[in-house]
Amino acid sequence: MTSLPQPSKKKLGLVIDLDTCVGCHACVISCKEWNTSGYGAPLSDQNPYGKDPSGTWLNRVHTFEITPNVSRCDQPDAPAQIVHFPRSCLHCEDAPCVTVCPTGASYKRSEDGIVLVNEDACMGCGLCAWACPYGARELDQAEGVMKKCTLCIDRIYNENLPEEDRIPACVRTCPAEARHFGDLGDPESSVSKLVAERDGFTLMPEKYAKPVNHYLPPRSRTDIDGPEPFALASLAEPEATGFLGWLDKALERLN
Amino acid sequence: MYPAISIIAFSTLSGAGFGLMIWLGLGFGSDEQLSAWVSLIIAGGLAAGGLISSIFHLARPDRAWRAFSQFKSSWLSREGVMALATFAVFGIYGLTWLLTENRPVGLGLLMSLLAFTTVFTTAMIYTQLRTVVHWHTPLTPLVFISFSISSGGITLIAIQTILAGGQLELRTLVYGLIPLIFAGVVKAIWWQRAAHTQFETPGTATGLEHLGKVHLLDRPSGAPTWLTKELVFVVARRRATALRRICLAFGIVAPLVLGLLAWNSPSLLLTAILVFFSLVMHLIGIFAERWLFFAEAEHVVATYY
C-alpha cells in the first residue's frame, strides 16, 4: 500500500555540508557507478557519445552564485560566493511521491524510513516525479520505470562489505567529507549533533514533505575572517632592484 | 510542465464523454431509440477514447491494471476505479434503455453522480500537487467539471439538433448557453489567480536566501534531461497571452456566436451545420485550454534550474 507507515523511530538520511562541498561531482559519479549495477534496473544513458547526451542520475550537483545583500563595510561590490548544491532524494517523512503512486510501487520502509520504488510494479506514469518538490526522481528511458536514491540500501546492510564501506556510495567517496550518513531520528547520533551544532536546515518546509536529509549552511562570506582586500594594481608594479632601485629610493627621499 | 498530447486528449475527450453521461443520467435528451443509440455510443466512445489515450502516457502500459489497487491513498488510482465504476453503471443503464425503451431514473442519477465524481478525481490528480502552485487550488476541479459539463451539453445539443433534422429546441439552451458562460467565467478566475501566485525563488528553494541573491551559475548537466524536459518546460510561456485569447475565442465566444446564428438560421440544414461547428470550436478551445494548463504550469523544481 502506498499509504505512509507510522513515522519510524529510525530515520536514516544524509547531512550535506554546503560549506565544504567543492562541487567535484565525485558523489554523482560514484552513485551512478554503484547503482547502475546494484538495486533494480541499470541507470541507462541515451545517446551518451552523441550530440545531446542524457541519462538517469540519482544525484545531481547544481552550482549557485550568491551576491551578498549587505557586503563587507557596506561596499556594493563585495565578492560573490559560490555554493555547490548536491540534490538527491531527501527520504521525506510525509513523502508526497509515495501517496500519489497509483500502483503501490512507491513505498516508504517502516523500519528505517527509506523511500524506495518496487520496479516490478511501476507503470512509469511519472506522477511521483511531479509530486516531488526536489526533483529527486527520474524516469529511466530504457527500462520505463522510476529511479531514485535508495540510500544505497544494498551497501548499508550488506555484511559482505567491510564495515567502513557500509555507507552510501556518495558518502564513502566524497573527498571533502561534505556528506554524512546516519540516523536523524536519534538525537545522539553524529549526524543529529552535526545538525544541531551547525544550524542544519531542511529544504522548502512549506511544501510539508518533512525531509529527513538536512543541509548545513555555508558560512557567509562576510563572516569569514581574511586579510583586508587590497588593490591588485600594486602587485603589477615591479619592484626595482640595482641601479634603478637606488634611484627609486633616492627619488622617494626627495619627494 | 511538459504538455503531453496523450494527457491533453485524455482529459478533454473523457471530460466530454463523462459530461454527456451526466446530462443523459439526469434525463436530458430525447427518449427516442435512435437518439438513445447515438448519444450512448458517443458518450461511451468519448470517455473510453480519452481513457485509452491516457494509457499512451505510461512507460509501461502493460502494468496499467495495477493502478486500480491504491484507491485508499492515490487520486490517480481513485480516478481509475471511478472510471471503471462509471462504465459499469453506464453499461447497465444503456442496455436497459435500449432493451426496455425506458430510462431507469435511479440508475441514471447514479450514473450522473459517478461520472461527475470521475471528472472530479481526474482534476484532483493535478490539484493535489503542492509542487505546481498554478494547479493547487479548488478552482482546478471547478474548471475541469465546468468544461466537462459544457462540452457534454454541447455534444448533446449537436446530437439532438442533427437527429431532429436541424430543429433547435429552446430548452437545449439550458445545457448549452449557461454551462458555457459559467465555464468561461471560472477559467477567467483561474487565470486571474494564476497571475498572482507566489513562486519559490532559487533563494527559498535552496534555503540560502539569507546570504544574498541566489542565482544558478552551472547546471548539473550540459544537455537537457528527462527531468528538465518534463518539469522545466518553458517553450510556450511567451505566447501564453495569445494562446489564452485563442482558447477563449474558440472555446467560449465562437460556440456562443455560432449557437445564436443557428437559432436565427433561415434553413434547417444550416442550423445543423452551425451547431456541429459550435461543438468542434468548443472542443478545440478546451484542447488549447488544457495545453496551456500544462505548458503554463511552473513546477517548483524549475527554480533549481
Tab-separated table of C-alpha atoms in Angstrom, chain A residues 1-3 18 25 52-54 60-69 81-83 85 87 99-104 119-125 127 129-135 137-139 141 143-146 201 203-204 206-208 218 220, chain B residues 1 7 57-61 63-64 66-70 72-74 76-77 125-126 128-131 133 135 200 202 204-221 223-227 230-231 294 299-301 304-305:
chain	number	residue	atom	x	y	z
A	1	MET	CA	0.000	0.000	0.000
A	2	THR	CA	1.206	3.471	-0.775
A	3	SER	CA	-0.233	4.873	2.407
A	18	LEU	CA	27.339	23.164	1.776
A	25	HIS	CA	30.724	15.718	-8.713
A	52	ASP	CA	22.607	15.629	-26.712
A	53	PRO	CA	23.667	13.045	-24.162
A	54	SER	CA	21.255	12.389	-21.325
A	60	ARG	CA	22.953	15.890	-9.263
A	61	VAL	CA	25.053	18.882	-8.247
A	62	HIS	CA	23.951	22.427	-9.058
A	63	THR	CA	26.261	25.401	-8.628
A	64	PHE	CA	24.837	28.687	-7.417
A	65	GLU	CA	26.351	32.139	-7.187
A	66	ILE	CA	25.240	34.277	-4.277
A	67	THR	CA	25.645	38.035	-4.371
A	68	PRO	CA	25.639	39.332	-0.803
A	69	ASN	CA	22.881	41.753	0.108
A	81	GLN	CA	30.014	33.474	-3.095
A	82	ILE	CA	29.853	30.135	-4.893
A	83	VAL	CA	27.798	27.342	-3.345
A	85	PHE	CA	24.423	22.199	-4.100
A	87	ARG	CA	20.422	17.368	-4.840
A	99	THR	CA	0.934	8.663	-1.583
A	100	VAL	CA	0.323	9.717	-5.215
A	101	CYS	CA	1.511	6.369	-6.601
A	102	PRO	CA	-1.446	4.513	-8.157
A	103	THR	CA	0.189	1.084	-8.396
A	104	GLY	CA	1.750	0.656	-4.975
A	119	GLU	CA	10.386	-1.566	-10.016
A	120	ASP	CA	8.332	-4.659	-10.864
A	121	ALA	CA	5.105	-2.785	-10.072
A	122	CYS	CA	5.952	0.656	-11.533
A	123	MET	CA	3.969	1.528	-14.678
A	124	GLY	CA	6.037	4.638	-15.458
A	125	CYS	CA	3.257	7.228	-15.201
A	127	LEU	CA	3.237	11.247	-11.246
A	129	ALA	CA	8.251	12.815	-10.079
A	130	TRP	CA	5.651	15.565	-10.464
A	131	ALA	CA	4.780	15.323	-6.770
A	132	CYS	CA	8.394	15.536	-5.552
A	133	PRO	CA	9.389	19.153	-4.783
A	134	TYR	CA	13.074	18.309	-5.008
A	135	GLY	CA	13.404	16.736	-8.454
A	137	ARG	CA	13.041	11.054	-9.221
A	138	GLU	CA	13.885	10.317	-12.828
A	139	LEU	CA	12.074	8.027	-15.240
A	141	GLN	CA	14.176	5.918	-20.542
A	143	GLU	CA	13.532	0.493	-18.553
A	144	GLY	CA	10.450	2.737	-18.324
A	145	VAL	CA	10.416	2.701	-14.524
A	146	MET	CA	11.049	5.376	-11.933
A	201	PHE	CA	18.104	23.050	7.789
A	203	LEU	CA	14.630	22.310	2.047
A	204	MET	CA	11.296	24.068	1.426
A	206	GLU	CA	6.481	24.993	3.208
A	207	LYS	CA	5.865	22.020	0.896
A	208	TYR	CA	5.035	19.935	4.006
A	218	PRO	CA	27.760	27.689	4.121
A	220	SER	CA	28.501	33.858	4.959
B	1	MET	CA	5.195	21.095	-17.219
B	7	ILE	CA	-2.860	13.502	-21.372
B	57	HIS	CA	1.377	8.285	-21.477
B	58	LEU	CA	2.632	5.308	-19.489
B	59	ALA	CA	6.132	3.997	-19.983
B	60	ARG	CA	4.915	0.506	-19.003
B	61	PRO	CA	1.274	0.294	-20.207
B	63	ARG	CA	1.177	-2.701	-15.882
B	64	ALA	CA	-1.733	-0.224	-16.080
B	66	ARG	CA	-2.065	-2.228	-11.153
B	67	ALA	CA	-3.350	1.359	-10.985
B	68	PHE	CA	-6.697	0.163	-9.612
B	69	SER	CA	-5.119	-1.010	-6.364
B	70	GLN	CA	-4.173	2.137	-4.394
B	72	LYS	CA	-7.022	4.447	-0.452
B	73	SER	CA	-4.188	6.934	-0.955
B	74	SER	CA	-3.813	7.869	-4.632
B	76	LEU	CA	-4.841	8.637	-9.917
B	77	SER	CA	-5.910	5.230	-8.650
B	125	ILE	CA	-4.616	14.298	-9.767
B	126	TYR	CA	-3.340	17.786	-10.621
B	128	GLN	CA	-3.209	17.690	-5.091
B	129	LEU	CA	0.299	18.674	-6.238
B	130	ARG	CA	1.826	21.297	-3.955
B	131	THR	CA	4.757	21.368	-6.349
B	133	VAL	CA	1.183	26.212	-7.431
B	135	TRP	CA	-2.812	23.811	-10.081
B	200	GLU	CA	9.650	29.857	-4.987
B	202	PRO	CA	16.375	29.967	-6.101
B	204	THR	CA	13.962	29.996	-0.972
B	205	ALA	CA	14.340	26.653	-2.801
B	206	THR	CA	17.957	26.243	-1.660
B	207	GLY	CA	17.372	27.771	1.767
B	208	LEU	CA	20.253	30.188	1.132
B	209	GLU	CA	18.241	33.385	0.772
B	210	HIS	CA	19.732	34.908	3.936
B	211	LEU	CA	23.165	35.015	2.282
B	212	GLY	CA	22.098	37.203	-0.608
B	213	LYS	CA	20.719	36.962	-4.089
B	214	VAL	CA	20.987	33.340	-5.288
B	215	HIS	CA	21.230	32.515	-8.957
B	216	LEU	CA	22.287	29.486	-10.929
B	217	LEU	CA	25.853	29.512	-12.186
B	218	ASP	CA	26.125	25.977	-13.524
B	219	ARG	CA	23.530	23.312	-14.302
B	220	PRO	CA	24.175	19.751	-13.174
B	221	SER	CA	24.309	18.542	-16.774
B	223	ALA	CA	22.327	18.726	-22.047
B	224	PRO	CA	18.619	18.541	-21.232
B	225	THR	CA	17.474	15.511	-19.219
B	226	TRP	CA	14.143	13.767	-18.693
B	227	LEU	CA	13.691	15.899	-15.592
B	230	GLU	CA	9.248	17.034	-18.109
B	231	LEU	CA	9.233	19.648	-15.340
B	294	PHE	CA	0.347	22.140	-18.633
B	299	HIS	CA	6.997	23.134	-11.341
B	300	VAL	CA	8.960	24.084	-8.241
B	301	VAL	CA	11.956	22.025	-9.435
B	304	TYR	CA	16.767	24.893	-9.224
B	305	TYR	CA	17.466	25.310	-12.952
